[in-house]
Amino acid sequence: MKKLGIMLMSFVLVFSLAACGGSAPAENAGGETTDSGGQKQVTLNMWLFTGTGLEPLVDQYMKENPHVKVNIQAQEYADHHNGLVTALAAGSGAPDISMVEIGYLDRFKAEENNFHNLANFGANDIMGNYLDWKVVQASSQDGSFIFGLPTDVGPMAMMYRTDIFEQAGLPTDPAALQEKIKTWEDFITVGKTVKEATGKPMVDSILSVFDVVKGQKNEHYFDSKGELIAGTNPEMKKAYDFAVRVAQEGLSANIAQWTPEWGAGMNNGDFAVMLSPAWMMGFMKGNAPDSAGKWNVIQMPEGSGNWGGSFLTLPKQGKNAEEAYKLISWLLSPEMQLENFKTNGNFPSTPSIYDSEEIQTFSDPFFSDAPVGKIYAEAAQKVVPVYYGPSYVIANTPITNALGEVQNNNADPEAMWKDAITQIERELRR
Amino acid sequence: MEPRMDAGTKKTRKLRNSQSFKDHVSGYLYIAPFFILFGIFTLFPILWSAQISFYSWNILGNKEFIGFQNFIWLLTDDPRFWKAVGNTFTLWIISTIPQLFFALVLATVLNQSMLKGKALFRTAALIPNVTSLVAVAVIFGSIFGTHYGILNWLLSQLGFDKFNWLASYWGAQFAVALMVTWRWLGYNAIIYLAALQSIPSDIYEAARIDGASRVQQFFNITIPMMRPIILFTVIVSTVGGMQLFVEPMIFAGDQGGSKGQVLTMVLYLYTTAFTNNQFGYASAIAWLMFLIIVAFSVFNFYLTRKINSAD
């Protein structure tokens, strides 16, 4: 009897362990049931990464549409995207709605059949609401396939330390300073003045300069046919050479982004400017509290730039695409994006609301009461569309490594550039 | 007892009801959970990765069969891979040797009868081992920071220039090795301590009567008696050292620094698979890494036998 009991127990153990793998997706799968009222009850699964600020808006949607229930799963940025890749590769487990950030979008774009074409749900009627360059990002090369609806954008502006500029005898008034920094050449001139007068470098790292200068060009490492042009595109080499010059003139503080030293550097004024997207404002306030009121804002020289921004996509594995589309088109409408801007600071991708009271008058004492809302709205409309290509990260990493070597170890920039191009070719063939 | 296949049905039924048959079945059931999980989560991925190492595959798209091409590239034209192999071994050497040496010293100190509060010190020695790795890496990142790091502050107090630890080759290697050493020192010390305590005291007594000094006792009694345990810790550290991943990743990023200062084999495997999404190539790295570890283990085994039969 005792033996039988143990045998039974081991059976139970084996099957419960085996069931572990199977039960989770079953719970996650979206279901449709009909409630007593006759309206179809729908459960939508939605994957976000943390910090999108969309959750309260989704709650509002559920209140207004009682037949819809949304399960939100928010994960850390990289885990979220890797989870989506895994689910798509495995063929099951992907949600009805998934957020995709621009850094990962082109990778997914290369695999159209994993996503619903939002044009089939009438997305073409509303794409006019969004910034042109953002629509280009969201669509296939020929524009026939729409992968996702745009969420926020990350237009770039230049934050500068008024205390350091004053010390260097430079104008601290934004209008006057804007006159002085119209081109990247001016940027270096001003940087040298700052360096000579105060001993402080202009920027945190040459990598942030490289990103902005590069971001102002239409073509980066790949042409629109997907061919590698990193080694032959003169614009790319120019951006690289400019970043090298910033290092060689001693205008970089050599502080890597996202390190504890970076926040400390911002706080203590170790560098005179921050090239920062709209969403960086929150980060600066959180990590550099002592620098409150010492920052002011002007436009970037020679255009703007964009850092980040996302899209809401509908993976084909989802079961309720129609309802999911209704949710995302509501969630990313100009009105709701304005709500999200007010509560979470995410900068809207819908230019129609840029003239609204809330954005035009948005300012912050942390940034000397500069009209940051207005400045970023203007910057957002100056961003140029860029073709990234599915292997963008593979091409970009060796170049940033090369710049890191130039900045930190005085490596020969020409040799580093050549090595980086070879390394890109090596990694792309795999 | 051997089941007889040529027996009649009656006999089979009898056999099935027999106690020893039931024992067999329950025995297999007992070990089944392990082997089922092992099969699903270990054996299958291993075999499958062997298969995809012959493909070019970005996980979402189609697999393309390319034969041994991945291995050919790895062996003939991938300086980053060989850099990663080299780094893994240098990091292993500069972290394991001091680690085991100081662990032995620490264990000897902890074993002294005059030491008060033994339990406290022994617990403290093990704390680094149970601290979250991410927390450890963040703290070490702050210690080795260029501008606000404690170490550079100390250096500047002593009149030296600030040193960019992360950017220099040996600086970064030293930092990561120190992180590993700090984490595993106490763990190895506790194992050594257990070994020290199992050495019978009458051997020491006899040595003392024969006039052996403390140093002589250490080298002629303690070390030989602890040989199997030392070998055990060497093997465990080797396994850990070959798989070094989290410390360099959090200290220097997923590229292991701008020139791959602390790029280890596993870190290279990870970026190839999860940053570049090149799963075929990553699988080839995994198999080559496996062969390297096998070769190293054989060498280790040979060395072990040699040491064990030294006297």
PDB file of C-alpha atoms in Angstrom, chain B residues 46-219:
ATOM      1  CA  ILE B  46      22.488  20.258 -27.207  1.00  0.00           C
ATOM      2  CA  LEU B  47      21.657  18.034 -30.137  1.00  0.00           C
ATOM      3  CA  TRP B  48      19.612  20.733 -31.792  1.00  0.00           C
ATOM      4  CA  SER B  49      22.391  23.284 -31.498  1.00  0.00           C
ATOM      5  CA  ALA B  50      24.680  20.770 -33.184  1.00  0.00           C
ATOM      6  CA  GLN B  51      22.259  20.698 -36.080  1.00  0.00           C
ATOM      7  CA  ILE B  52      21.813  24.462 -36.434  1.00  0.00           C
ATOM      8  CA  SER B  53      25.556  25.075 -36.274  1.00  0.00           C
ATOM      9  CA  PHE B  54      25.551  24.008 -39.944  1.00  0.00           C
ATOM     10  CA  TYR B  55      23.050  26.677 -40.881  1.00  0.00           C
ATOM     11  CA  SER B  56      22.904  30.407 -41.268  1.00  0.00           C
ATOM     12  CA  TRP B  57      19.853  31.352 -39.250  1.00  0.00           C
ATOM     13  CA  ASN B  58      18.601  34.629 -37.795  1.00  0.00           C
ATOM     14  CA  ILE B  59      15.853  32.840 -35.782  1.00  0.00           C
ATOM     15  CA  LEU B  60      12.885  34.551 -37.484  1.00  0.00           C
ATOM     16  CA  GLY B  61      13.755  33.845 -41.109  1.00  0.00           C
ATOM     17  CA  ASN B  62      14.553  30.684 -43.032  1.00  0.00           C
ATOM     18  CA  LYS B  63      17.468  28.453 -42.179  1.00  0.00           C
ATOM     19  CA  GLU B  64      20.055  28.176 -44.878  1.00  0.00           C
ATOM     20  CA  PHE B  65      22.324  25.129 -44.911  1.00  0.00           C
ATOM     21  CA  ILE B  66      25.953  26.193 -45.268  1.00  0.00           C
ATOM     22  CA  GLY B  67      27.826  23.046 -44.236  1.00  0.00           C
ATOM     23  CA  PHE B  68      30.995  23.634 -42.251  1.00  0.00           C
ATOM     24  CA  GLN B  69      31.215  27.296 -43.265  1.00  0.00           C
ATOM     25  CA  ASN B  70      30.534  28.602 -39.735  1.00  0.00           C
ATOM     26  CA  PHE B  71      33.370  26.500 -38.347  1.00  0.00           C
ATOM     27  CA  ILE B  72      35.707  27.501 -41.170  1.00  0.00           C
ATOM     28  CA  TRP B  73      35.064  31.174 -40.471  1.00  0.00           C
ATOM     29  CA  LEU B  74      35.543  30.648 -36.762  1.00  0.00           C
ATOM     30  CA  LEU B  75      38.833  28.848 -37.196  1.00  0.00           C
ATOM     31  CA  THR B  76      40.335  30.908 -39.981  1.00  0.00           C
ATOM     32  CA  ASP B  77      38.816  34.394 -39.953  1.00  0.00           C
ATOM     33  CA  ASP B  78      37.400  35.525 -36.642  1.00  0.00           C
ATOM     34  CA  PRO B  79      39.929  37.422 -34.532  1.00  0.00           C
ATOM     35  CA  ARG B  80      37.240  38.281 -31.987  1.00  0.00           C
ATOM     36  CA  PHE B  81      36.624  34.629 -31.223  1.00  0.00           C
ATOM     37  CA  TRP B  82      40.305  33.941 -30.585  1.00  0.00           C
ATOM     38  CA  LYS B  83      40.524  37.096 -28.536  1.00  0.00           C
ATOM     39  CA  ALA B  84      37.625  35.758 -26.459  1.00  0.00           C
ATOM     40  CA  VAL B  85      39.393  32.404 -26.033  1.00  0.00           C
ATOM     41  CA  GLY B  86      42.584  34.156 -24.947  1.00  0.00           C
ATOM     42  CA  ASN B  87      40.704  36.430 -22.546  1.00  0.00           C
ATOM     43  CA  THR B  88      38.867  33.512 -20.983  1.00  0.00           C
ATOM     44  CA  PHE B  89      42.173  31.821 -20.172  1.00  0.00           C
ATOM     45  CA  THR B  90      43.991  34.910 -18.924  1.00  0.00           C
ATOM     46  CA  LEU B  91      41.005  35.827 -16.771  1.00  0.00           C
ATOM     47  CA  TRP B  92      40.906  32.271 -15.472  1.00  0.00           C
ATOM     48  CA  ILE B  93      44.577  32.322 -14.570  1.00  0.00           C
ATOM     49  CA  ILE B  94      44.615  35.729 -12.907  1.00  0.00           C
ATOM     50  CA  SER B  95      41.475  35.017 -10.948  1.00  0.00           C
ATOM     51  CA  THR B  96      41.856  31.337  -9.984  1.00  0.00           C
ATOM     52  CA  ILE B  97      45.434  31.230  -8.789  1.00  0.00           C
ATOM     53  CA  PRO B  98      45.241  34.104  -6.278  1.00  0.00           C
ATOM     54  CA  GLN B  99      41.752  32.983  -5.355  1.00  0.00           C
ATOM     55  CA  LEU B 100      42.788  29.472  -4.338  1.00  0.00           C
ATOM     56  CA  PHE B 101      45.987  30.647  -2.704  1.00  0.00           C
ATOM     57  CA  PHE B 102      44.269  33.240  -0.524  1.00  0.00           C
ATOM     58  CA  ALA B 103      41.413  30.813   0.206  1.00  0.00           C
ATOM     59  CA  LEU B 104      43.967  28.413   1.682  1.00  0.00           C
ATOM     60  CA  VAL B 105      45.511  31.194   3.743  1.00  0.00           C
ATOM     61  CA  LEU B 106      42.088  32.339   4.916  1.00  0.00           C
ATOM     62  CA  ALA B 107      41.068  28.780   5.823  1.00  0.00           C
ATOM     63  CA  THR B 108      44.247  28.300   7.836  1.00  0.00           C
ATOM     64  CA  VAL B 109      43.581  31.521   9.735  1.00  0.00           C
ATOM     65  CA  LEU B 110      39.955  30.573  10.358  1.00  0.00           C
ATOM     66  CA  ASN B 111      41.131  27.204  11.668  1.00  0.00           C
ATOM     67  CA  GLN B 112      43.341  28.720  14.391  1.00  0.00           C
ATOM     68  CA  SER B 113      42.144  27.696  17.856  1.00  0.00           C
ATOM     69  CA  MET B 114      42.935  31.113  19.317  1.00  0.00           C
ATOM     70  CA  LEU B 115      40.491  32.863  16.919  1.00  0.00           C
ATOM     71  CA  LYS B 116      37.394  34.229  18.695  1.00  0.00           C
ATOM     72  CA  GLY B 117      34.002  34.549  16.991  1.00  0.00           C
ATOM     73  CA  LYS B 118      34.731  31.816  14.447  1.00  0.00           C
ATOM     74  CA  ALA B 119      31.093  31.392  13.367  1.00  0.00           C
ATOM     75  CA  LEU B 120      30.849  35.094  12.554  1.00  0.00           C
ATOM     76  CA  PHE B 121      33.983  35.103  10.383  1.00  0.00           C
ATOM     77  CA  ARG B 122      33.013  31.891   8.644  1.00  0.00           C
ATOM     78  CA  THR B 123      29.595  33.293   7.745  1.00  0.00           C
ATOM     79  CA  ALA B 124      31.139  36.550   6.609  1.00  0.00           C
ATOM     80  CA  ALA B 125      33.512  34.644   4.322  1.00  0.00           C
ATOM     81  CA  LEU B 126      30.553  33.128   2.499  1.00  0.00           C
ATOM     82  CA  ILE B 127      28.515  36.315   2.077  1.00  0.00           C
ATOM     83  CA  PRO B 128      30.159  37.497  -1.184  1.00  0.00           C
ATOM     84  CA  ASN B 129      29.139  34.199  -2.736  1.00  0.00           C
ATOM     85  CA  VAL B 130      25.440  34.719  -2.067  1.00  0.00           C
ATOM     86  CA  THR B 131      25.369  38.415  -3.024  1.00  0.00           C
ATOM     87  CA  SER B 132      23.459  39.223  -6.203  1.00  0.00           C
ATOM     88  CA  LEU B 133      25.887  39.340  -9.114  1.00  0.00           C
ATOM     89  CA  VAL B 134      24.331  42.450 -10.558  1.00  0.00           C
ATOM     90  CA  ALA B 135      24.805  44.287  -7.263  1.00  0.00           C
ATOM     91  CA  VAL B 136      28.420  43.133  -7.165  1.00  0.00           C
ATOM     92  CA  ALA B 137      29.073  44.356 -10.674  1.00  0.00           C
ATOM     93  CA  VAL B 138      27.449  47.721 -10.000  1.00  0.00           C
ATOM     94  CA  ILE B 139      29.584  48.218  -6.888  1.00  0.00           C
ATOM     95  CA  PHE B 140      32.752  47.214  -8.699  1.00  0.00           C
ATOM     96  CA  GLY B 141      31.774  49.516 -11.561  1.00  0.00           C
ATOM     97  CA  SER B 142      31.698  52.357  -9.048  1.00  0.00           C
ATOM     98  CA  ILE B 143      34.989  51.343  -7.476  1.00  0.00           C
ATOM     99  CA  PHE B 144      36.743  51.290 -10.846  1.00  0.00           C
ATOM    100  CA  GLY B 145      35.007  54.395 -12.248  1.00  0.00           C
ATOM    101  CA  THR B 146      37.333  56.824 -13.999  1.00  0.00           C
ATOM    102  CA  HIS B 147      35.993  60.091 -12.650  1.00  0.00           C
ATOM    103  CA  TYR B 148      34.277  59.215  -9.386  1.00  0.00           C
ATOM    104  CA  GLY B 149      35.701  55.775  -8.597  1.00  0.00           C
ATOM    105  CA  ILE B 150      37.044  55.142  -5.100  1.00  0.00           C
ATOM    106  CA  LEU B 151      40.192  53.552  -6.445  1.00  0.00           C
ATOM    107  CA  ASN B 152      41.029  56.536  -8.636  1.00  0.00           C
ATOM    108  CA  TRP B 153      40.300  58.851  -5.736  1.00  0.00           C
ATOM    109  CA  LEU B 154      42.821  56.934  -3.652  1.00  0.00           C
ATOM    110  CA  LEU B 155      45.336  57.059  -6.510  1.00  0.00           C
ATOM    111  CA  SER B 156      44.884  60.812  -6.846  1.00  0.00           C
ATOM    112  CA  GLN B 157      45.372  61.225  -3.069  1.00  0.00           C
ATOM    113  CA  LEU B 158      48.676  59.406  -3.481  1.00  0.00           C
ATOM    114  CA  GLY B 159      49.637  61.767  -6.282  1.00  0.00           C
ATOM    115  CA  PHE B 160      48.992  59.473  -9.249  1.00  0.00           C
ATOM    116  CA  ASP B 161      46.969  60.325 -12.346  1.00  0.00           C
ATOM    117  CA  LYS B 162      43.461  59.040 -12.749  1.00  0.00           C
ATOM    118  CA  PHE B 163      43.461  55.768 -14.650  1.00  0.00           C
ATOM    119  CA  ASN B 164      40.755  54.626 -17.053  1.00  0.00           C
ATOM    120  CA  TRP B 165      40.436  51.040 -15.804  1.00  0.00           C
ATOM    121  CA  LEU B 166      37.722  49.983 -18.197  1.00  0.00           C
ATOM    122  CA  ALA B 167      39.474  51.281 -21.306  1.00  0.00           C
ATOM    123  CA  SER B 168      42.841  49.643 -20.700  1.00  0.00           C
ATOM    124  CA  TYR B 169      43.383  45.965 -21.414  1.00  0.00           C
ATOM    125  CA  TRP B 170      44.956  44.883 -18.152  1.00  0.00           C
ATOM    126  CA  GLY B 171      42.952  47.358 -16.099  1.00  0.00           C
ATOM    127  CA  ALA B 172      39.683  45.811 -17.196  1.00  0.00           C
ATOM    128  CA  GLN B 173      41.037  42.277 -16.827  1.00  0.00           C
ATOM    129  CA  PHE B 174      42.254  43.065 -13.344  1.00  0.00           C
ATOM    130  CA  ALA B 175      38.889  44.508 -12.329  1.00  0.00           C
ATOM    131  CA  VAL B 176      36.949  41.488 -13.567  1.00  0.00           C
ATOM    132  CA  ALA B 177      39.437  39.045 -12.045  1.00  0.00           C
ATOM    133  CA  LEU B 178      39.170  40.847  -8.738  1.00  0.00           C
ATOM    134  CA  MET B 179      35.395  40.589  -8.901  1.00  0.00           C
ATOM    135  CA  VAL B 180      35.599  36.845  -9.465  1.00  0.00           C
ATOM    136  CA  THR B 181      38.217  36.397  -6.757  1.00  0.00           C
ATOM    137  CA  TRP B 182      36.227  38.393  -4.231  1.00  0.00           C
ATOM    138  CA  ARG B 183      33.131  36.354  -4.969  1.00  0.00           C
ATOM    139  CA  TRP B 184      34.656  32.871  -4.745  1.00  0.00           C
ATOM    140  CA  LEU B 185      37.381  33.376  -2.162  1.00  0.00           C
ATOM    141  CA  GLY B 186      35.154  32.684   0.840  1.00  0.00           C
ATOM    142  CA  TYR B 187      33.446  29.747  -0.823  1.00  0.00           C
ATOM    143  CA  ASN B 188      36.744  27.999  -1.452  1.00  0.00           C
ATOM    144  CA  ALA B 189      38.004  28.950   2.001  1.00  0.00           C
ATOM    145  CA  ILE B 190      35.029  27.200   3.641  1.00  0.00           C
ATOM    146  CA  ILE B 191      35.708  24.049   1.621  1.00  0.00           C
ATOM    147  CA  TYR B 192      39.389  24.160   2.618  1.00  0.00           C
ATOM    148  CA  LEU B 193      38.398  24.732   6.210  1.00  0.00           C
ATOM    149  CA  ALA B 194      36.296  21.577   6.213  1.00  0.00           C
ATOM    150  CA  ALA B 195      39.256  19.687   4.772  1.00  0.00           C
ATOM    151  CA  LEU B 196      41.630  21.130   7.364  1.00  0.00           C
ATOM    152  CA  GLN B 197      39.369  20.017  10.170  1.00  0.00           C
ATOM    153  CA  SER B 198      39.206  16.465   8.849  1.00  0.00           C
ATOM    154  CA  ILE B 199      42.989  16.005   9.145  1.00  0.00           C
ATOM    155  CA  PRO B 200      43.548  13.911  12.276  1.00  0.00           C
ATOM    156  CA  SER B 201      45.387  15.887  14.969  1.00  0.00           C
ATOM    157  CA  ASP B 202      47.568  12.926  16.013  1.00  0.00           C
ATOM    158  CA  ILE B 203      49.541  13.293  12.772  1.00  0.00           C
ATOM    159  CA  TYR B 204      50.477  16.828  13.765  1.00  0.00           C
ATOM    160  CA  GLU B 205      51.223  15.618  17.281  1.00  0.00           C
ATOM    161  CA  ALA B 206      53.603  12.987  15.946  1.00  0.00           C
ATOM    162  CA  ALA B 207      55.280  15.582  13.744  1.00  0.00           C
ATOM    163  CA  ARG B 208      55.686  17.938  16.669  1.00  0.00           C
ATOM    164  CA  ILE B 209      57.306  15.207  18.729  1.00  0.00           C
ATOM    165  CA  ASP B 210      59.682  14.584  15.821  1.00  0.00           C
ATOM    166  CA  GLY B 211      60.537  18.311  15.939  1.00  0.00           C
ATOM    167  CA  ALA B 212      58.822  19.508  12.730  1.00  0.00           C
ATOM    168  CA  SER B 213      58.332  23.268  12.517  1.00  0.00           C
ATOM    169  CA  ARG B 214      54.936  24.831  11.720  1.00  0.00           C
ATOM    170  CA  VAL B 215      55.994  25.561   8.147  1.00  0.00           C
ATOM    171  CA  GLN B 216      57.255  22.005   7.708  1.00  0.00           C
ATOM    172  CA  GLN B 217      53.965  20.712   9.100  1.00  0.00           C
ATOM    173  CA  PHE B 218      52.036  22.841   6.601  1.00  0.00           C
ATOM    174  CA  PHE B 219      53.964  21.656   3.556  1.00  0.00           C
TER     175      PHE B 219
END
